[in-house]
Each structure stands twice: as C-alpha cells, then as structure tokens.
PDB file of C-alpha atoms in Angstrom:
ATOM      1  CA  ASP A 661     -19.130   8.968 -11.476  1.00  0.00           C
ATOM      2  CA  ALA A 662     -16.410   9.963  -8.997  1.00  0.00           C
ATOM      3  CA  LYS A 663     -13.243   7.897  -9.000  1.00  0.00           C
ATOM      4  CA  THR A 664     -12.306   5.838  -5.958  1.00  0.00           C
ATOM      5  CA  THR A 665      -8.955   4.738  -4.559  1.00  0.00           C
ATOM      6  CA  GLN A 666      -8.550   1.592  -2.484  1.00  0.00           C
ATOM      7  CA  PRO A 667      -5.514  -0.305  -1.190  1.00  0.00           C
ATOM      8  CA  PRO A 668      -4.844  -3.328  -3.411  1.00  0.00           C
ATOM      9  CA  SER A 669      -4.785  -5.836  -0.579  1.00  0.00           C
ATOM     10  CA  MET A 670      -5.308  -6.288   3.153  1.00  0.00           C
ATOM     11  CA  ASP A 671      -5.047  -9.112   5.648  1.00  0.00           C
ATOM     12  CA  CYS A 672      -7.242  -9.701   8.664  1.00  0.00           C
ATOM     13  CA  ALA A 673      -7.265 -12.353  11.357  1.00  0.00           C
ATOM     14  CA  GLU A 674     -10.443 -14.354  11.695  1.00  0.00           C
ATOM     15  CA  GLY A 675     -12.722 -12.962  14.388  1.00  0.00           C
ATOM     16  CA  ARG A 676     -11.204  -9.499  14.233  1.00  0.00           C
ATOM     17  CA  ALA A 677     -12.772  -6.464  12.607  1.00  0.00           C
ATOM     18  CA  ALA A 678     -11.787  -5.760   9.023  1.00  0.00           C
ATOM     19  CA  ASN A 679     -11.648  -2.050   8.177  1.00  0.00           C
ATOM     20  CA  LEU A 680     -11.482  -1.372   4.458  1.00  0.00           C
ATOM     21  CA  PRO A 681     -10.796   2.243   3.453  1.00  0.00           C
ATOM     22  CA  CYS A 682     -11.841   4.061   0.328  1.00  0.00           C
ATOM     23  CA  ASN A 683     -10.953   7.535  -0.889  1.00  0.00           C
ATOM     24  CA  HIS A 684     -13.412   9.404  -3.095  1.00  0.00           C
ATOM     25  CA  SER A 685     -12.205  12.990  -2.859  1.00  0.00           C
ATOM     26  CA  THR A 686     -14.075  14.147  -5.980  1.00  0.00           C
ATOM     27  CA  ILE A 687     -17.472  12.907  -4.857  1.00  0.00           C
ATOM     28  CA  SER A 688     -20.338  15.292  -5.520  1.00  0.00           C
ATOM     29  CA  GLY A 689     -23.192  16.082  -3.207  1.00  0.00           C
ATOM     30  CA  ASN A 690     -25.712  13.771  -4.819  1.00  0.00           C
ATOM     31  CA  GLU A 691     -23.452  10.754  -5.249  1.00  0.00           C
ATOM     32  CA  TYR A 692     -23.775   7.696  -3.065  1.00  0.00           C
ATOM     33  CA  VAL A 693     -21.064   5.352  -1.805  1.00  0.00           C
ATOM     34  CA  TYR A 694     -21.707   1.685  -2.578  1.00  0.00           C
ATOM     35  CA  TRP A 695     -19.776  -1.388  -1.501  1.00  0.00           C
ATOM     36  CA  TYR A 696     -19.832  -4.731  -3.277  1.00  0.00           C
ATOM     37  CA  ARG A 697     -17.674  -7.784  -2.861  1.00  0.00           C
ATOM     38  CA  GLN A 698     -16.732 -10.578  -5.217  1.00  0.00           C
ATOM     39  CA  ILE A 699     -15.800 -13.980  -3.947  1.00  0.00           C
ATOM     40  CA  HIS A 700     -13.595 -15.899  -6.344  1.00  0.00           C
ATOM     41  CA  SER A 701     -15.381 -16.959  -9.547  1.00  0.00           C
ATOM     42  CA  GLN A 702     -18.743 -15.569  -8.466  1.00  0.00           C
ATOM     43  CA  GLY A 703     -20.764 -12.499  -9.333  1.00  0.00           C
ATOM     44  CA  PRO A 704     -20.464  -9.420  -7.118  1.00  0.00           C
ATOM     45  CA  GLN A 705     -22.605  -9.244  -3.998  1.00  0.00           C
ATOM     46  CA  TYR A 706     -24.142  -6.038  -2.695  1.00  0.00           C
ATOM     47  CA  ILE A 707     -23.046  -5.151   0.831  1.00  0.00           C
ATOM     48  CA  ILE A 708     -24.183  -1.675   1.777  1.00  0.00           C
ATOM     49  CA  HIS A 709     -24.554   1.883   0.542  1.00  0.00           C
ATOM     50  CA  GLY A 710     -24.895   5.362   2.022  1.00  0.00           C
ATOM     51  CA  LEU A 711     -25.019   9.051   1.223  1.00  0.00           C
ATOM     52  CA  LYS A 712     -23.641  10.895   4.244  1.00  0.00           C
ATOM     53  CA  ASN A 713     -24.865   9.193   7.383  1.00  0.00           C
ATOM     54  CA  ASN A 714     -23.231   6.085   8.762  1.00  0.00           C
ATOM     55  CA  GLU A 715     -25.092   2.935   7.852  1.00  0.00           C
ATOM     56  CA  THR A 716     -25.267  -0.540   9.355  1.00  0.00           C
ATOM     57  CA  ASN A 717     -26.881  -3.748   8.214  1.00  0.00           C
ATOM     58  CA  GLU A 718     -26.509  -7.432   8.974  1.00  0.00           C
ATOM     59  CA  MET A 719     -23.349  -7.685   6.903  1.00  0.00           C
ATOM     60  CA  ALA A 720     -21.346  -4.569   7.651  1.00  0.00           C
ATOM     61  CA  SER A 721     -21.124  -0.963   8.760  1.00  0.00           C
ATOM     62  CA  LEU A 722     -20.294   1.973   6.531  1.00  0.00           C
ATOM     63  CA  ILE A 723     -18.609   5.013   8.027  1.00  0.00           C
ATOM     64  CA  ILE A 724     -18.517   8.118   5.823  1.00  0.00           C
ATOM     65  CA  THR A 725     -16.404  11.088   6.866  1.00  0.00           C
ATOM     66  CA  GLU A 726     -18.117  14.392   7.400  1.00  0.00           C
ATOM     67  CA  ASP A 727     -16.598  15.895   4.236  1.00  0.00           C
ATOM     68  CA  ARG A 728     -17.611  12.694   2.383  1.00  0.00           C
ATOM     69  CA  LYS A 729     -14.194  12.411   0.771  1.00  0.00           C
ATOM     70  CA  SER A 730     -13.532   9.000   2.238  1.00  0.00           C
ATOM     71  CA  SER A 731     -15.314   6.068   3.791  1.00  0.00           C
ATOM     72  CA  THR A 732     -14.585   2.837   5.629  1.00  0.00           C
ATOM     73  CA  LEU A 733     -16.357  -0.464   5.338  1.00  0.00           C
ATOM     74  CA  ILE A 734     -16.257  -2.426   8.583  1.00  0.00           C
ATOM     75  CA  LEU A 735     -16.806  -6.151   8.831  1.00  0.00           C
ATOM     76  CA  PRO A 736     -17.115  -6.485  12.609  1.00  0.00           C
ATOM     77  CA  HIS A 737     -16.081 -10.115  12.976  1.00  0.00           C
ATOM     78  CA  ALA A 738     -14.367 -11.345   9.841  1.00  0.00           C
ATOM     79  CA  THR A 739     -14.564 -15.018   8.912  1.00  0.00           C
ATOM     80  CA  LEU A 740     -12.742 -17.046   6.293  1.00  0.00           C
ATOM     81  CA  ARG A 741     -15.814 -16.755   4.074  1.00  0.00           C
ATOM     82  CA  ASP A 742     -15.293 -12.986   3.951  1.00  0.00           C
ATOM     83  CA  THR A 743     -12.145 -13.490   1.874  1.00  0.00           C
ATOM     84  CA  ALA A 744     -12.979 -11.640  -1.346  1.00  0.00           C
ATOM     85  CA  VAL A 745     -12.292  -8.571  -3.445  1.00  0.00           C
ATOM     86  CA  TYR A 746     -14.163  -5.570  -2.057  1.00  0.00           C
ATOM     87  CA  TYR A 747     -15.195  -2.789  -4.391  1.00  0.00           C
ATOM     88  CA  CYS A 748     -16.013   0.755  -3.332  1.00  0.00           C
ATOM     89  CA  ILE A 749     -18.116   2.497  -5.980  1.00  0.00           C
ATOM     90  CA  VAL A 750     -19.432   6.023  -6.047  1.00  0.00           C
ATOM     91  CA  ARG A 751     -22.414   6.708  -8.200  1.00  0.00           C
ATOM     92  CA  PHE A 752     -25.348   8.947  -8.735  1.00  0.00           C
ATOM     93  CA  SER A 753     -28.519   7.212  -7.662  1.00  0.00           C
ATOM     94  CA  ILE A 754     -32.141   8.145  -7.735  1.00  0.00           C
ATOM     95  CA  THR A 755     -34.864   5.681  -6.880  1.00  0.00           C
ATOM     96  CA  GLY A 756     -36.449   4.549 -10.110  1.00  0.00           C
ATOM     97  CA  THR A 757     -33.368   5.234 -12.195  1.00  0.00           C
ATOM     98  CA  ALA A 758     -30.953   2.490 -13.132  1.00  0.00           C
ATOM     99  CA  SER A 759     -27.339   3.512 -13.377  1.00  0.00           C
ATOM    100  CA  LYS A 760     -24.339   1.469 -14.361  1.00  0.00           C
ATOM    101  CA  LEU A 761     -21.629   0.565 -11.910  1.00  0.00           C
ATOM    102  CA  THR A 762     -18.013   1.356 -12.726  1.00  0.00           C
ATOM    103  CA  PHE A 763     -15.699  -1.068 -10.943  1.00  0.00           C
ATOM    104  CA  GLY A 764     -12.198  -0.093  -9.927  1.00  0.00           C
ATOM    105  CA  THR A 765      -9.521  -2.544  -8.910  1.00  0.00           C
ATOM    106  CA  GLY A 766     -10.878  -3.063  -5.395  1.00  0.00           C
ATOM    107  CA  THR A 767      -9.189  -4.396  -2.257  1.00  0.00           C
ATOM    108  CA  ARG A 768      -8.371  -8.065  -1.991  1.00  0.00           C
ATOM    109  CA  LEU A 769      -9.132  -9.005   1.635  1.00  0.00           C
ATOM    110  CA  GLN A 770      -7.510 -12.173   2.906  1.00  0.00           C
ATOM    111  CA  VAL A 771      -8.892 -13.468   6.194  1.00  0.00           C
ATOM    112  CA  THR A 772      -6.536 -15.849   7.950  1.00  0.00           C
ATOM    113  CA  LEU A 773      -6.753 -18.219  10.893  1.00  0.00           C
TER     114      LEU A 773
ATOM    115  CA  GLY B  83     -32.040  -9.772  -1.562  1.00  0.00           C
ATOM    116  CA  ALA B  84     -33.324 -10.205  -5.087  1.00  0.00           C
ATOM    117  CA  VAL B  85     -32.188 -13.173  -7.172  1.00  0.00           C
ATOM    118  CA  VAL B  86     -30.567 -13.035 -10.575  1.00  0.00           C
ATOM    119  CA  SER B  87     -29.871 -16.316 -12.299  1.00  0.00           C
ATOM    120  CA  GLN B  88     -27.368 -16.754 -15.085  1.00  0.00           C
ATOM    121  CA  HIS B  89     -27.158 -19.797 -17.342  1.00  0.00           C
ATOM    122  CA  PRO B  90     -24.999 -21.632 -18.114  1.00  0.00           C
ATOM    123  CA  SER B  91     -22.433 -21.336 -15.323  1.00  0.00           C
ATOM    124  CA  TRP B  92     -19.713 -22.471 -17.654  1.00  0.00           C
ATOM    125  CA  VAL B  93     -19.432 -23.389 -21.304  1.00  0.00           C
ATOM    126  CA  ILE B  94     -16.728 -24.661 -23.618  1.00  0.00           C
ATOM    127  CA  CYS B  95     -17.184 -24.079 -27.307  1.00  0.00           C
ATOM    128  CA  LYS B  96     -15.211 -24.454 -30.490  1.00  0.00           C
ATOM    129  CA  SER B  97     -13.719 -21.470 -32.227  1.00  0.00           C
ATOM    130  CA  GLY B  98     -16.137 -20.028 -34.783  1.00  0.00           C
ATOM    131  CA  THR B  99     -19.318 -21.113 -33.052  1.00  0.00           C
ATOM    132  CA  SER B 100     -21.817 -18.938 -31.195  1.00  0.00           C
ATOM    133  CA  VAL B 101     -22.749 -19.119 -27.542  1.00  0.00           C
ATOM    134  CA  LYS B 102     -25.836 -17.730 -25.832  1.00  0.00           C
ATOM    135  CA  ILE B 103     -25.850 -16.715 -22.174  1.00  0.00           C
ATOM    136  CA  GLU B 104     -29.107 -16.073 -20.344  1.00  0.00           C
ATOM    137  CA  CYS B 105     -29.701 -13.695 -17.452  1.00  0.00           C
ATOM    138  CA  ARG B 106     -32.974 -13.881 -15.549  1.00  0.00           C
ATOM    139  CA  SER B 107     -34.328 -11.815 -12.688  1.00  0.00           C
ATOM    140  CA  LEU B 108     -36.301 -14.405 -10.754  1.00  0.00           C
ATOM    141  CA  ASP B 109     -38.343 -12.362  -8.319  1.00  0.00           C
ATOM    142  CA  PHE B 110     -38.508  -8.872  -9.777  1.00  0.00           C
ATOM    143  CA  GLN B 111     -38.889  -7.145 -13.094  1.00  0.00           C
ATOM    144  CA  ALA B 112     -35.865  -5.409 -14.501  1.00  0.00           C
ATOM    145  CA  THR B 113     -36.240  -2.779 -17.158  1.00  0.00           C
ATOM    146  CA  THR B 114     -32.491  -2.465 -17.321  1.00  0.00           C
ATOM    147  CA  MET B 115     -29.817  -5.131 -17.205  1.00  0.00           C
ATOM    148  CA  PHE B 116     -26.072  -4.808 -17.600  1.00  0.00           C
ATOM    149  CA  TRP B 117     -23.469  -7.126 -19.070  1.00  0.00           C
ATOM    150  CA  TYR B 118     -19.884  -7.203 -17.809  1.00  0.00           C
ATOM    151  CA  ARG B 119     -16.779  -9.095 -18.782  1.00  0.00           C
ATOM    152  CA  GLN B 120     -13.928  -9.991 -16.452  1.00  0.00           C
ATOM    153  CA  PHE B 121     -10.530 -11.326 -17.468  1.00  0.00           C
ATOM    154  CA  PRO B 122      -8.368 -13.194 -14.943  1.00  0.00           C
ATOM    155  CA  LYS B 123      -7.091 -11.016 -12.099  1.00  0.00           C
ATOM    156  CA  GLN B 124      -8.805  -7.965 -13.542  1.00  0.00           C
ATOM    157  CA  SER B 125     -11.846  -5.971 -12.535  1.00  0.00           C
ATOM    158  CA  LEU B 126     -15.265  -6.097 -14.134  1.00  0.00           C
ATOM    159  CA  MET B 127     -15.599  -4.119 -17.345  1.00  0.00           C
ATOM    160  CA  LEU B 128     -19.019  -2.992 -18.476  1.00  0.00           C
ATOM    161  CA  MET B 129     -19.831  -4.181 -21.982  1.00  0.00           C
ATOM    162  CA  ALA B 130     -23.345  -2.944 -22.557  1.00  0.00           C
ATOM    163  CA  THR B 131     -26.588  -1.757 -21.055  1.00  0.00           C
ATOM    164  CA  SER B 132     -29.627  -3.778 -22.014  1.00  0.00           C
ATOM    165  CA  ASN B 133     -33.006  -2.065 -22.005  1.00  0.00           C
ATOM    166  CA  GLU B 134     -36.245  -4.008 -22.287  1.00  0.00           C
ATOM    167  CA  GLY B 135     -37.909  -3.469 -25.619  1.00  0.00           C
ATOM    168  CA  SER B 136     -35.145  -1.375 -27.149  1.00  0.00           C
ATOM    169  CA  LYS B 137     -31.646  -1.665 -28.512  1.00  0.00           C
ATOM    170  CA  ALA B 138     -28.751  -2.181 -26.159  1.00  0.00           C
ATOM    171  CA  THR B 139     -26.221   0.550 -25.531  1.00  0.00           C
ATOM    172  CA  TYR B 140     -22.644  -0.634 -25.975  1.00  0.00           C
ATOM    173  CA  GLU B 141     -19.565   0.735 -24.287  1.00  0.00           C
ATOM    174  CA  GLN B 142     -16.779   2.102 -26.414  1.00  0.00           C
ATOM    175  CA  GLY B 143     -14.680  -0.635 -27.965  1.00  0.00           C
ATOM    176  CA  VAL B 144     -17.317  -3.363 -27.649  1.00  0.00           C
ATOM    177  CA  GLU B 145     -18.419  -4.784 -30.996  1.00  0.00           C
ATOM    178  CA  LYS B 146     -22.202  -4.813 -31.129  1.00  0.00           C
ATOM    179  CA  ASP B 147     -22.280  -7.250 -34.029  1.00  0.00           C
ATOM    180  CA  LYS B 148     -20.160  -9.726 -32.119  1.00  0.00           C
ATOM    181  CA  PHE B 149     -21.918  -9.442 -28.781  1.00  0.00           C
ATOM    182  CA  LEU B 150     -25.628  -9.556 -29.532  1.00  0.00           C
ATOM    183  CA  ILE B 151     -27.912  -8.539 -26.700  1.00  0.00           C
ATOM    184  CA  ASN B 152     -31.630  -9.166 -26.549  1.00  0.00           C
ATOM    185  CA  HIS B 153     -33.903  -8.009 -23.741  1.00  0.00           C
ATOM    186  CA  ALA B 154     -37.275  -9.218 -24.887  1.00  0.00           C
ATOM    187  CA  SER B 155     -38.980  -9.357 -21.508  1.00  0.00           C
ATOM    188  CA  LEU B 156     -38.722  -7.698 -18.124  1.00  0.00           C
ATOM    189  CA  THR B 157     -37.111 -10.789 -16.622  1.00  0.00           C
ATOM    190  CA  LEU B 158     -34.777 -12.030 -19.344  1.00  0.00           C
ATOM    191  CA  SER B 159     -31.782 -10.662 -21.180  1.00  0.00           C
ATOM    192  CA  THR B 160     -29.504 -12.741 -23.394  1.00  0.00           C
ATOM    193  CA  LEU B 161     -25.952 -12.205 -24.582  1.00  0.00           C
ATOM    194  CA  THR B 162     -24.853 -14.091 -27.668  1.00  0.00           C
ATOM    195  CA  VAL B 163     -21.155 -14.253 -28.447  1.00  0.00           C
ATOM    196  CA  THR B 164     -21.036 -14.797 -32.183  1.00  0.00           C
ATOM    197  CA  SER B 165     -18.172 -16.468 -34.016  1.00  0.00           C
ATOM    198  CA  ALA B 166     -16.311 -16.917 -30.766  1.00  0.00           C
ATOM    199  CA  HIS B 167     -12.525 -16.942 -30.714  1.00  0.00           C
ATOM    200  CA  PRO B 168     -10.072 -17.909 -27.963  1.00  0.00           C
ATOM    201  CA  GLU B 169      -9.598 -14.243 -27.029  1.00  0.00           C
ATOM    202  CA  ASP B 170     -13.302 -14.127 -26.128  1.00  0.00           C
ATOM    203  CA  SER B 171     -12.645 -16.591 -23.325  1.00  0.00           C
ATOM    204  CA  SER B 172     -13.623 -14.743 -20.185  1.00  0.00           C
ATOM    205  CA  PHE B 173     -16.000 -14.555 -17.232  1.00  0.00           C
ATOM    206  CA  TYR B 174     -19.259 -12.901 -18.288  1.00  0.00           C
ATOM    207  CA  ILE B 175     -21.504 -11.443 -15.601  1.00  0.00           C
ATOM    208  CA  CYS B 176     -24.924  -9.868 -15.825  1.00  0.00           C
ATOM    209  CA  SER B 177     -26.707  -7.625 -13.391  1.00  0.00           C
ATOM    210  CA  ALA B 178     -30.319  -6.614 -13.132  1.00  0.00           C
ATOM    211  CA  SER B 179     -31.251  -3.239 -11.802  1.00  0.00           C
ATOM    212  CA  ARG B 180     -33.830  -2.673  -9.093  1.00  0.00           C
ATOM    213  CA  PRO B 181     -32.986   0.901  -8.155  1.00  0.00           C
ATOM    214  CA  PRO B 182     -31.163   1.937  -6.147  1.00  0.00           C
ATOM    215  CA  GLU B 183     -29.504  -1.495  -6.076  1.00  0.00           C
ATOM    216  CA  ALA B 184     -28.071  -3.805  -8.713  1.00  0.00           C
ATOM    217  CA  PHE B 185     -28.114  -7.578  -8.308  1.00  0.00           C
ATOM    218  CA  PHE B 186     -25.638  -9.823 -10.056  1.00  0.00           C
ATOM    219  CA  GLY B 187     -25.817 -13.261 -11.577  1.00  0.00           C
ATOM    220  CA  GLN B 188     -23.290 -15.903 -10.625  1.00  0.00           C
ATOM    221  CA  GLY B 189     -21.391 -15.432 -13.866  1.00  0.00           C
ATOM    222  CA  THR B 190     -20.645 -17.602 -16.904  1.00  0.00           C
ATOM    223  CA  ARG B 191     -17.153 -18.820 -17.620  1.00  0.00           C
ATOM    224  CA  LEU B 192     -16.683 -19.094 -21.369  1.00  0.00           C
ATOM    225  CA  THR B 193     -13.761 -21.049 -22.763  1.00  0.00           C
ATOM    226  CA  VAL B 194     -13.247 -21.044 -26.521  1.00  0.00           C
ATOM    227  CA  VAL B 195     -10.990 -23.765 -27.830  1.00  0.00           C
TER     228      VAL B 195
END
C-alpha cells in the first residue's frame, strides 16, 4: 500500500470548516484513499473513501487532486465532538476482497470554542 | 454502518494469567477479521489477520503462541493473550471486514499488574 503523509496536528474553531490534507504521491491507479478517525480511547470510525472523483457523505467531503497524489478531507462545520486523530490510508480495494489497513501517525485535530 | 462489538471494554489481570478478548460482528458475517494493538500516543499496529475456519496470519514480530487467535464462526473472533506480562498492557482493537469497508470494535484496554 502507498505511504501517506499528514501534518501531525491542526486546530479548528467550532463551526468553521476543517480541511485535513494528505499526501500520497506514490499511489497507484487502482488504490483507493480512505479516511478514518479515532476519538480518544475508542476504535477507529470510517468516514469516507474515494478513487479519483470527489466524494461527499453525511460526515464529510473528500477532494482528490486530478493527479491523485494528494487529497483533502473536509468537515464542513466542525464541532467539539470532531476532535480526534484522523487517518488517511491508501489501499488496494476490490469488492469481495478484504485487505488490511496500515495506519500512519495521522493528524490530531483539535476543535476549539 | 455495520456494528462490531468487542468484549470486554477493559480488563485488569495479574501477571502470568491469560485473557480472552472477543470480537463480534453483530449484523453481518465477516470472513476476515483483523486484530490491532495500540500503545499510548502511538498509531494502531496490525497484529494478525483472522480468517474464519483457518489459521490466523501474524505480522512479523508478533508471537503466535502468545497471542492465540480463533475465528470459529463468521461472526466471532477471539484473541487470547497468554501468560500476560506488564509489557502486554495496551489497547487492543479488532475490525471486521465487509469489503470495501472495515468496521472497528470499541477496543479493549488491557492492564497487566
């Protein structure tokens, strides 16, 4: 799986958009970008994933650059409950095939009042 | 999303004893489950891949005789830490695969005294 690089920490004011970047310059054509987050002392929570098109769900938006070498996770209106470590993971994925997730160090997002 | 339940949430045991941790997929069948370990302020590290009806695959450096994994049904995998020592104290997390997503349990905090 391609390696990812994320800033170690970020701050965001409550109610503002949180934009979390991720570099994955060695990504291959059939690798997906996944985002998970881990709130303190809990298991990771799936947020979103994409291949090359931008994706949006009820939690977040994922913007992938055209060359696919980087992406940004956007939490449109951050709340205190979004304070967590956010992991960007790149992995090969085919429906029907389980593949392990390799976690990097992630970005610790602190949402403040 | 799918639900993965881990039990117990926390456990304290004496050095030299064994501890069993259960991971259940409550609303889907999981042929493959994964076990991770997380030390304080560190990322998740994959320990092993558990496949229903067959032997688990361990990551390099993980002692298979110390960390016994059983995946006897499509909804249950267990991790037994045998002859636990204080250095085994950690946060253990399981995930169950429903491709292309992985769903995580809430984690088990093991403290060996």
